[in-house]
Amino acid sequence: MSSGLEYHSALDSGSTTRGPADVALIGYQDQGNLGMGYLAAVLQRQGREVEMIDVRDGPEAIAARLLSRQPLVVGFSLIFQCFLPQFRRVATHLRSVGITSHYTIGGHFPSLCYDECLANFPEIDSVVRYEGEETLIDLVDRLSAGRDWRGAPGIVYMRDGEVVETEPRALVQDLDSLPFPYRPFEPETIGGFPTLPLLASRGCIRRCSFCSIHTFYRTAPGKVVRVRKPEKIVEEMLYLHRHHGVRVFLFQDDDFPLWGPAGRRWADELVGRMHDSGLADRTVWKISCRGEYVELDLFTKLRDSGLFLVYMGIESGDEEGLKVLNKEMTVEQNLQAVARLKQLGILVSYGFMLFDPSSTWESVRRNVGFLRQIVGDGCAAATFSRMLPYGGTPIRDRLRQEGRLRGDLTHPDYEFLDLRLNEYHRLLSQTVRPWIHRQGLSYELNYAWDEVESIKRLAPTAQGTENYRFWLRSLTAESNERLFRLVEESSLAFENGDESKLDAVAVREYCEEGRTRLLAMRNAFIKRNIDLLMDTISRDCASGPVMAPQIH
Ligand code: B12
Ligand code: SF4
């Protein structure tokens, strides 16, 4: 058997141009798509030809690409339920131009809400539930051999208007038995450094009420949390570093497996191997984890082997909110985790839901007070969202029972207990769009933070890094405080019947001006160091792409 390294060197050499594809996988390619990458890799190992397509290419372009190939199977990867209409438009168009393949779909929403999915997506022949590697191979084998695909375990389909579910298929037991994901797309970059996602584990043992991940992994038979061997993770990182020039790794695990003594032993081995392989000196990495694992000794070791950014799903700064969300964390624990990361010089990123079904005027303001405590100093730009009751989550069931569920299949929603909060939330989200939505000021500030912290570690001799960081911190603190005050003052006023404090024009002007200031400083910093950055990006990588950091 060939090793992962040999396997991948062979694979990446142009397999998309080898003739008709047995399987076309269509999905979002934002920051890569590991689900599709794993599916493609296991099919390729079976000798199948696979094409990976970004759904954003649009129905016409996708049809033009597939029409002459007529793949055996077209597989849609719907990991975000809000995009169901977009996927359906593609499928409808493919059918209308005569692409007669078997259409299947997988991901969280189809797995957990297969009946709703089939009812609203009639172009689909089958739904593959849970992890799709083995089921998709089985489905493709059956279809290519002309055997009855309806007998494949792990699928759901419609027969005479009835939903038929075959026996569920167990989760992949040994993640290291899977090949590395197929990654045919150019990596995205941070500061010019090629950046790719990877996984160290799958599954999560918690049960947060708003999250579909634990339901997804628990409803399927098999062990919920599976962790890869550090040896294999480092092998994959080395491969990506040497062959794709990757310098920034994004671990997309639901909860990086650091819990308990076993987690510590595992982390020790991972860290040791990163040092031995030289990755610790040449690359940086990000994880997502729960705040309760953030202990100084453990995170010092992780930082010293390249950890530069930690994402935590903090979600609420209010004890009642944390209970409703079933976070099994306290406000104090979250505060402590953030303080420790700051102490260690690790960048903090977080998920936060300013609004949840238990929200009141007071809890909104308490949440703002909490955000001020964690990012008031400008260590990260403030962002927040509203909890949405996704399919397969316990909170959706509860809201439905309480008669509070609103919205539709793709945009599920609910009403607050104080009905005036609904209108406030609506107006507030419209107003703060230029701040907290994609491409908004907070989003750009956080990108700038990721970039400068990567540069600080990967190009430590860069000129002016400390001054730029100092400046960035003060702009971030200023922007955060403006946003906090807007929410505090407008919520107080709104509660008393005054809507005038939500001035969308003033917000847009401030955000535009902030972005202009940011861009000028950031570009000056990058220009000053461009030669050094180019040199660092190209160093030590056998065949990685060398791209200059973009100057906007
Ligand atoms: C990485 C990630 C992102 C990344 C990249 C996403 C990408 N392109 O892959 C980024 C940062 C862009 C992102 C953004 C968002 N994300 Co996100 N993200 C994730 C995360 C943490 C990991 C995805 C992953 O790599 N999983 C590992 C792979 C191996 O598993 P998988 O994708 O599930 O694939 C397996 C199976 O599902 C199945 N399968 C999947 N597709 C298919 C297709 C076929 C044909 C078959 C047979 C099987 C199959 O087989 C795969 C292999 O076993 C997930 C959580 C999670 N655990 O999945 C959330 C998650 C998918 N994200 C979520 C959300 C809500 C979002 C955002 C809407 C957040 C926001 N408010 O902005 C945005 C929307 C993105 C957009 N384009 O607008 C939700 C989706 C909930 C829902 N029901 O819709 C999740 C589930 C997290 C959560 N519970 O809150 N996200
Ligand atoms: S939100 Fe995070 S910790 Fe909670 S169940 Fe989901 S993945 Fe696990």
XYZ file of C-alpha atoms and ligand atoms in Angstrom:
651
model
C 0.000 0.000 0.000
C 1.277 3.467 -0.773
C 1.747 5.971 2.028
C -0.493 9.055 2.243
C 2.311 11.173 0.850
C 2.833 9.136 -2.313
C -0.886 8.799 -2.803
C -1.386 12.517 -2.771
C 1.496 13.439 -4.986
C -0.053 11.190 -7.610
C -3.525 12.499 -7.035
C -3.025 16.174 -7.299
C -1.496 15.966 -10.738
C -4.439 17.083 -12.788
C -7.104 14.480 -12.126
C -9.875 16.909 -13.125
C -8.797 16.701 -16.768
C -8.815 12.944 -17.181
C -12.064 12.523 -19.053
C -15.655 11.847 -18.003
C -16.287 12.053 -14.302
C -18.008 9.186 -12.500
C -19.057 11.593 -9.771
C -19.496 15.352 -9.678
C -19.601 16.898 -6.205
C -21.190 20.322 -5.928
C -20.893 22.523 -2.835
C -19.487 25.645 -1.245
C -15.767 26.081 -1.536
C -15.475 28.885 0.994
C -12.226 28.199 2.935
C -12.144 24.783 1.307
C -14.713 22.083 1.914
C -13.317 19.144 3.800
C -16.491 17.059 3.541
C -16.322 17.103 -0.251
C -12.548 16.671 -0.130
C -12.854 13.442 1.890
C -15.628 12.107 -0.312
C -13.611 12.786 -3.459
C -10.488 11.190 -1.977
C -12.189 7.915 -1.007
C -13.846 7.656 -4.418
C -10.543 8.298 -6.165
C -8.941 5.577 -4.083
C -11.572 3.229 -5.521
C -10.488 4.278 -9.006
C -13.395 6.650 -9.581
C -13.049 9.945 -11.379
C -14.377 12.854 -9.382
C -14.948 16.462 -10.220
C -15.419 19.060 -7.481
C -17.493 22.095 -8.392
C -18.200 25.301 -6.484
C -21.961 25.838 -6.356
C -21.318 29.557 -6.783
C -20.233 28.912 -10.394
C -23.990 29.014 -11.111
C -26.434 26.657 -12.891
C -25.386 27.474 -16.489
C -21.638 27.105 -15.973
C -22.104 23.883 -13.997
C -24.417 22.460 -16.657
C -21.948 23.344 -19.423
C -19.241 21.505 -17.525
C -21.298 18.377 -16.889
C -23.403 18.012 -20.020
C -20.831 16.197 -22.138
C -19.674 14.098 -19.190
C -23.008 12.845 -17.852
C -21.576 11.678 -14.514
C -23.029 8.605 -12.939
C -23.788 10.525 -9.761
C -24.162 14.224 -9.031
C -23.680 14.763 -5.292
C -24.784 17.968 -3.591
C -23.049 18.893 -0.352
C -25.542 21.004 1.572
C -23.860 21.849 4.838
C -25.685 25.186 5.170
C -29.438 24.782 5.107
C -30.008 28.399 4.079
C -28.601 27.555 0.652
C -31.180 24.915 -0.222
C -32.928 27.148 -2.826
C -29.598 27.889 -4.496
C -28.752 24.171 -4.722
C -32.212 23.432 -6.001
C -31.862 26.018 -8.783
C -28.712 24.233 -9.920
C -30.384 20.801 -9.802
C -33.479 22.021 -11.671
C -31.316 23.506 -14.389
C -29.166 20.372 -14.684
C -32.285 18.249 -15.096
C -33.756 20.694 -17.625
C -30.704 20.453 -19.890
C -30.806 16.668 -19.773
C -28.303 15.636 -17.140
C -29.902 12.369 -16.168
C -27.435 11.257 -13.484
C -28.478 9.960 -10.061
C -28.766 13.062 -7.852
C -27.885 12.593 -4.213
C -27.378 15.020 -1.355
C -25.555 14.948 1.992
C -24.637 17.184 4.927
C -26.137 18.123 8.287
C -29.515 19.362 7.185
C -30.294 16.551 4.706
C -29.092 13.957 7.245
C -31.232 15.231 10.099
C -34.236 16.635 8.241
C -34.315 14.235 5.297
C -38.105 14.258 4.968
C -38.255 18.062 4.729
C -35.309 17.985 2.368
C -36.890 15.436 0.008
C -40.237 17.226 0.083
C -38.630 20.512 -0.906
C -36.058 19.172 -3.344
C -37.884 16.728 -5.645
C -35.003 16.577 -8.168
C -33.077 14.531 -5.608
C -33.102 10.725 -5.943
C -31.512 9.932 -2.589
C -30.271 11.508 0.620
C -27.054 10.136 2.109
C -27.242 10.413 5.877
C -24.329 11.226 8.221
C -20.741 10.705 7.169
C -20.908 9.890 3.489
C -17.641 8.150 2.615
C -18.761 4.517 2.693
C -22.317 5.134 1.570
C -21.293 7.131 -1.481
C -18.842 4.431 -2.562
C -21.596 1.852 -2.139
C -24.107 3.954 -4.075
C -21.691 4.554 -6.953
C -20.706 0.870 -7.074
C -24.330 -0.228 -7.196
C -25.239 2.290 -9.885
C -22.261 1.481 -12.059
C -22.914 -2.269 -11.773
C -26.623 -1.788 -12.504
C -27.545 -3.204 -9.078
C -30.422 -1.853 -7.006
C -29.163 1.329 -5.342
C -32.189 1.351 -3.031
C -30.621 -1.425 -0.979
C -27.644 0.713 0.102
C -27.538 1.264 3.871
C -27.409 4.892 5.047
C -29.790 6.417 2.507
C -33.318 7.777 2.321
C -35.478 8.093 -0.780
C -39.102 8.506 -1.877
C -41.188 5.561 -3.111
C -44.805 6.110 -4.144
C -44.979 9.273 -2.072
C -43.561 7.566 1.031
C -40.203 8.288 2.616
C -38.122 5.106 2.774
C -35.171 4.940 5.115
C -32.599 2.135 4.835
C -30.680 0.908 7.884
C -28.309 3.618 9.105
C -24.618 3.284 8.397
C -22.119 3.645 11.222
C -19.706 6.557 11.431
C -16.167 6.060 10.151
C -14.440 4.252 13.014
C -10.828 5.011 12.219
C -10.323 8.444 10.679
C -6.764 7.507 9.764
C -8.104 4.839 7.426
C -9.301 7.686 5.190
C -6.974 9.231 2.617
C -6.134 12.905 2.978
C -8.873 15.110 1.491
C -8.627 15.934 -2.188
C -7.867 19.643 -2.525
C -7.916 20.687 -6.177
C -8.511 24.373 -5.461
C -5.877 27.038 -4.967
C -5.464 27.642 -1.211
C -6.757 30.922 0.165
C -4.128 33.159 1.724
C -3.585 35.179 4.879
C -0.912 37.844 4.405
C 0.079 35.992 1.246
C 0.664 32.775 3.199
C -1.232 29.826 1.703
C -3.888 28.673 4.162
C -5.798 25.382 4.230
C -8.271 23.676 6.551
C -7.789 20.196 8.023
C -9.260 18.018 10.745
C -7.711 16.356 13.792
C -10.993 14.819 14.954
C -14.700 14.557 14.232
C -17.602 14.802 16.643
C -18.383 16.571 19.901
C -19.436 15.199 23.271
C -21.438 18.293 24.319
C -25.094 19.018 23.671
C -25.480 22.738 23.073
C -29.131 23.355 22.325
C -28.594 25.441 19.176
C -26.102 23.099 17.543
C -26.810 20.361 15.023
C -23.362 18.823 15.195
C -23.909 16.704 18.270
C -27.274 15.504 16.955
C -25.643 14.653 13.631
C -22.925 12.552 15.253
C -25.124 11.074 17.980
C -28.030 9.987 15.823
C -25.681 7.925 13.667
C -24.508 4.601 15.054
C -20.873 4.416 16.170
C -18.456 6.278 18.386
C -19.285 9.987 18.486
C -15.786 11.455 18.884
C -12.921 10.057 16.849
C -9.428 11.474 17.040
C -6.659 11.079 14.461
C -3.165 9.980 15.362
C -0.759 12.920 15.731
C 1.610 11.105 13.374
C -0.954 11.187 10.541
C -1.920 14.794 11.204
C 1.696 15.913 11.004
C 2.185 13.833 7.869
C -0.740 15.651 6.242
C 0.551 19.040 7.386
C 4.017 18.296 6.040
C 2.559 17.215 2.737
C 0.510 20.417 2.452
C 3.457 22.537 3.522
C 5.890 20.986 1.044
C 3.587 20.598 -1.930
C 1.168 23.492 -1.575
C 3.359 25.903 0.388
C 0.848 25.986 3.252
C 1.943 28.150 6.175
C -1.352 28.640 7.991
C -3.423 25.625 9.022
C -7.036 25.975 10.131
C -8.145 23.029 12.258
C -11.891 22.860 11.657
C -12.644 20.335 14.413
C -15.880 20.981 16.232
C -13.945 20.857 19.491
C -10.173 20.338 19.257
C -9.637 17.176 21.336
C -7.812 18.535 24.397
C -10.116 17.236 27.121
C -8.852 15.230 30.103
C -5.565 13.374 30.603
C -5.945 11.536 27.279
C -6.306 14.875 25.462
C -3.174 16.182 27.125
C -1.157 13.132 26.180
C -2.422 13.422 22.629
C -1.553 17.151 22.555
C 1.935 16.436 23.924
C 2.577 13.978 21.147
C 1.216 16.338 18.500
C 3.360 19.201 19.770
C 6.445 16.969 19.940
C 5.967 15.851 16.354
C 5.434 19.416 15.159
C 8.791 20.369 16.680
C 10.591 17.284 15.349
C 9.269 17.830 11.825
C 10.236 21.519 11.796
C 6.590 22.569 11.291
C 6.586 24.408 14.616
C 9.171 26.862 13.265
C 7.707 27.340 9.809
C 3.933 27.255 10.133
C 1.129 28.526 12.360
C -2.247 27.025 13.158
C -5.675 27.828 14.511
C -8.081 25.669 16.524
C -11.651 25.870 17.775
C -12.255 24.638 21.304
C -14.229 25.182 24.477
C -12.909 27.704 26.980
C -12.649 25.152 29.766
C -9.560 23.576 28.148
C -7.584 26.823 28.167
C -4.965 26.213 30.824
C -1.692 28.039 30.933
C 0.741 25.115 30.811
C -1.081 23.292 28.015
C -1.614 26.394 25.882
C 1.960 27.563 26.389
C 3.099 24.328 24.754
C 0.567 24.689 21.951
C 1.566 28.311 21.336
C 5.245 27.382 21.223
C 4.514 24.906 18.476
C 2.620 27.390 16.300
C -0.868 27.897 17.758
C -1.671 31.557 17.020
C -5.461 31.756 17.066
C -8.184 30.154 19.161
C -11.851 30.318 18.237
C -14.266 29.708 21.108
C -18.016 29.415 20.863
C -18.654 31.701 23.846
C -22.166 32.551 22.627
C -23.480 34.448 25.649
C -22.297 36.738 28.414
C -25.399 36.082 30.453
C -25.871 33.093 32.796
C -29.478 32.625 31.720
C -28.459 32.749 28.038
C -25.739 30.138 28.636
C -28.338 27.893 30.275
C -30.847 28.259 27.460
C -28.088 27.461 24.979
C -26.997 24.552 27.191
C -23.362 25.628 26.931
C -22.431 23.991 30.258
C -20.065 26.900 30.860
C -20.260 29.913 33.151
C -19.617 33.552 32.316
C -16.628 33.436 34.663
C -15.092 30.422 32.912
C -15.303 32.190 29.568
C -13.770 35.358 30.988
C -10.929 33.338 32.433
C -10.261 31.539 29.152
C -10.056 34.830 27.251
C -7.764 36.339 29.894
C -5.406 33.352 29.698
C -5.200 33.447 25.920
C -4.402 37.155 26.051
C -1.772 36.508 28.690
C -0.137 33.996 26.352
C -0.307 36.318 23.349
C -2.679 34.022 21.460
C -5.251 35.731 19.278
C -8.853 35.262 20.436
C -11.791 34.797 18.124
C -15.276 33.919 19.289
C -18.834 33.125 18.341
C -21.382 35.242 20.175
C -25.156 35.394 19.996
C -26.290 38.731 21.314
C -29.846 37.539 20.902
C -31.305 34.169 21.840
C -34.839 33.011 22.666
C -34.454 34.112 26.296
C -33.355 37.652 25.384
C -34.651 40.646 27.268
C -33.592 44.303 27.072
C -31.437 43.722 30.137
C -29.762 40.580 28.814
C -28.869 42.367 25.579
C -27.127 45.073 27.595
C -25.490 42.523 29.898
C -24.138 40.800 26.796
C -22.702 44.080 25.562
C -21.077 44.589 28.969
C -19.513 41.138 28.663
C -18.211 41.859 25.163
C -16.686 45.082 26.466
C -14.888 43.038 29.117
C -13.373 40.636 26.611
C -12.628 42.824 23.595
C -12.972 46.377 24.915
C -9.168 46.606 24.775
C -9.219 46.048 20.992
C -7.636 42.569 21.041
C -10.280 41.489 18.509
C -13.115 43.222 16.685
C -16.584 42.803 18.147
C -19.042 40.660 16.235
C -22.306 39.072 17.201
C -25.279 37.311 15.724
C -28.707 36.011 16.642
C -29.267 32.398 17.516
C -31.067 30.655 14.651
C -32.930 27.381 15.237
C -31.284 25.159 12.631
C -32.757 21.823 11.607
C -31.931 18.957 13.931
C -31.258 21.141 16.973
C -32.965 20.654 20.347
C -33.857 24.341 20.479
C -35.839 24.152 17.258
C -37.959 21.355 18.745
C -38.479 23.348 21.927
C -39.491 26.518 20.108
C -41.886 24.516 17.983
C -43.477 22.990 21.100
C -43.799 26.454 22.613
C -45.434 27.727 19.412
C -42.649 30.250 18.900
C -41.030 28.821 15.785
C -41.265 31.176 12.790
C -39.614 31.617 9.412
C -39.368 28.848 6.873
C -37.309 25.812 6.064
C -34.279 27.710 4.860
C -34.523 30.632 7.264
C -35.883 29.288 10.526
C -36.596 31.918 13.132
C -38.550 32.631 16.345
C -40.194 35.426 18.261
C -38.840 36.965 21.440
C -41.036 36.887 24.515
C -41.067 40.689 24.540
C -42.461 41.329 21.079
C -40.889 44.795 20.799
C -37.476 43.115 20.827
C -38.353 41.616 17.423
C -38.606 45.036 15.846
C -35.521 46.254 17.680
C -33.512 43.268 16.492
C -34.696 43.805 12.915
C -33.696 47.459 12.851
C -30.454 46.887 14.729
C -29.282 44.175 12.332
C -30.021 46.384 9.350
C -28.152 49.262 10.945
C -25.033 47.345 11.982
C -24.693 45.444 8.704
C -21.656 47.537 7.596
C -20.023 46.586 10.881
C -20.603 42.946 11.619
C -21.515 41.305 8.337
C -19.051 39.874 5.824
C -16.792 42.600 4.460
C -17.948 44.853 7.320
C -15.517 46.840 9.443
C -15.255 44.242 12.248
C -14.735 41.489 9.685
C -11.911 43.446 8.007
C -10.336 44.282 11.352
C -10.328 40.624 12.340
C -8.754 39.669 9.030
C -6.070 42.295 9.672
C -5.462 40.753 13.101
C -5.134 37.234 11.657
C -2.747 38.612 9.074
C -0.481 40.600 11.372
C -0.317 37.813 13.963
C 0.666 35.313 11.233
C 3.300 37.710 9.941
C 4.596 38.342 13.456
C 5.293 34.629 13.844
C 6.251 33.634 10.307
C 8.295 36.716 9.444
C 9.544 37.927 12.839
C 12.016 40.393 11.310
C 9.261 42.329 9.524
C 9.636 46.080 10.052
C 7.092 48.090 12.008
C 5.021 45.125 13.206
C 4.704 46.388 16.796
C 3.700 49.900 15.720
C 1.135 48.540 13.309
C -0.270 46.188 15.970
C -0.493 49.075 18.433
C -2.335 51.188 15.873
C -4.640 48.282 14.942
C -5.502 47.710 18.573
C -6.519 51.330 19.076
C -8.674 51.384 15.924
C -10.290 48.082 16.959
C -10.947 49.378 20.488
C -12.456 52.583 19.105
C -14.684 50.682 16.665
C -15.796 48.215 19.346
C -16.681 50.961 21.812
C -18.743 52.804 19.178
C -20.623 49.595 18.427
C -21.204 48.820 22.118
C -22.499 52.297 22.798
C -24.794 52.134 19.816
C -26.400 48.927 21.117
C -26.607 50.161 24.706
C -28.023 53.567 23.903
C -30.372 52.435 21.162
C -31.759 49.573 23.247
C -32.434 51.898 26.181
C -34.072 54.454 23.912
C -36.051 51.832 21.985
C -37.342 50.346 25.194
C -38.778 53.784 25.897
C -40.315 54.150 22.452
C -37.550 56.186 20.770
C -36.241 54.645 17.508
C -34.072 57.575 16.463
C -30.819 56.237 17.909
C -30.391 53.685 15.133
C -28.889 55.995 12.561
C -27.949 53.773 9.602
C -26.344 56.605 7.617
C -23.999 57.576 10.463
C -23.017 53.920 10.942
C -22.279 53.447 7.249
C -20.161 56.584 7.150
C -18.192 55.583 10.225
C -17.556 52.071 8.917
C -16.496 53.301 5.489
C -14.134 55.800 7.034
C -12.757 53.122 9.404
C -12.148 50.732 6.503
C -10.322 53.447 4.565
C -8.065 54.164 7.540
C -7.441 50.449 8.053
C -6.610 49.800 4.433
C -4.132 52.675 4.279
C -2.221 51.498 7.362
C -2.363 47.836 6.413
C -1.151 48.444 2.865
C 1.699 50.637 4.107
C 2.779 47.856 6.489
C 2.620 45.179 3.790
C 4.410 47.346 1.183
C 7.189 48.070 3.619
C 7.781 44.344 4.091
C 6.872 42.982 0.704
C 10.327 41.641 -0.204
C 10.746 39.915 3.129
C 7.257 38.416 2.910
C 7.816 37.101 -0.615
C 11.071 35.596 0.480
C 9.489 33.943 3.519
C 6.531 32.636 1.549
C 8.761 30.895 -0.985
C 11.370 29.563 1.472
C 11.522 25.845 2.314
C 8.593 24.820 0.145
C 9.411 22.362 -2.602
C 6.674 23.390 -4.999
C 4.293 25.748 -3.263
C 2.698 28.647 -5.112
C 4.341 31.995 -4.419
C 1.817 34.789 -4.330
C 2.381 38.275 -3.067
C 0.097 39.456 -0.285
C -2.607 41.497 -1.951
C -2.453 45.242 -1.760
C -5.983 46.595 -2.149
C -15.495 24.882 8.430
C -16.901 25.428 8.601
C -17.208 26.600 7.941
C -16.191 27.293 7.041
C -16.005 26.594 5.722
C -17.185 25.811 5.217
C -16.853 24.871 4.065
N -16.899 25.342 2.857
O -16.540 23.737 4.278
C -16.775 28.736 6.940
C -16.017 29.602 7.903
C -16.747 29.393 5.575
C -18.202 28.517 7.448
C -19.155 29.480 7.325
C -20.464 29.332 7.771
N -20.936 28.312 8.538
Co -19.905 26.753 8.998
N -19.045 25.217 9.582
C -17.858 24.760 9.392
C -17.647 23.497 10.236
C -17.030 23.911 11.561
C -16.817 22.364 9.683
C -17.214 21.832 8.296
C -16.355 20.646 8.021
O -15.313 20.777 7.417
N -16.751 19.457 8.521
C -15.981 18.236 8.390
C -16.496 17.388 7.231
C -15.642 16.145 7.082
O -17.792 17.008 7.557
P -19.087 17.449 6.716
O -18.888 18.733 6.045
O -20.251 17.299 7.593
O -19.164 16.331 5.559
C -19.506 14.980 5.824
C -21.005 14.688 5.878
O -21.819 15.768 6.194
C -21.328 14.102 4.557
N -21.594 14.971 3.417
C -21.438 16.288 3.275
N -21.725 16.672 2.032
C -22.064 15.581 1.339
C -22.430 15.413 0.002
C -22.707 14.135 -0.461
C -23.071 13.955 -1.880
C -22.643 13.026 0.424
C -22.931 11.690 -0.078
C -22.297 13.201 1.768
C -21.993 14.479 2.206
O -20.138 13.381 4.268
C -19.014 14.201 4.642
C -17.830 13.347 4.944
O -18.083 12.479 6.002
C -19.139 23.047 10.409
C -19.377 22.159 11.577
C -19.150 20.706 11.218
N -18.799 19.905 12.147
O -19.279 20.261 10.084
C -19.864 24.383 10.447
C -21.303 24.474 9.945
C -21.443 23.671 8.685
N -21.449 25.898 9.634
C -22.603 26.386 9.909
C -23.003 27.719 9.686
C -24.329 28.149 10.264
C -22.191 28.598 8.966
C -22.545 30.033 8.582
C -23.949 30.239 8.069
C -22.224 30.877 9.800
C -22.604 32.318 9.631
N -23.595 32.722 10.396
O -22.023 33.019 8.841
C -21.497 30.349 7.479
C -22.140 30.178 6.076
C -21.142 30.062 4.979
C -21.479 30.867 3.772
N -20.876 30.469 2.684
O -22.214 31.809 3.802
C -23.497 25.349 10.521
C -24.567 24.879 9.545
C -25.916 24.739 10.234
C -27.027 24.532 9.255
N -27.909 23.621 9.586
O -27.111 25.157 8.233
C -22.479 24.237 10.971
C -23.022 22.820 10.931
C -22.007 24.587 12.390
C -23.162 24.759 13.353
N -23.811 23.767 13.861
O -23.479 25.850 13.671
N -18.352 27.314 8.060
S -21.616 24.231 19.833
Fe -19.563 23.371 19.867
S -19.374 22.522 21.946
Fe -21.537 22.812 21.594
S -22.296 20.838 20.818
Fe -21.814 22.123 19.037
S -19.725 21.614 18.470
Fe -20.081 20.871 20.569
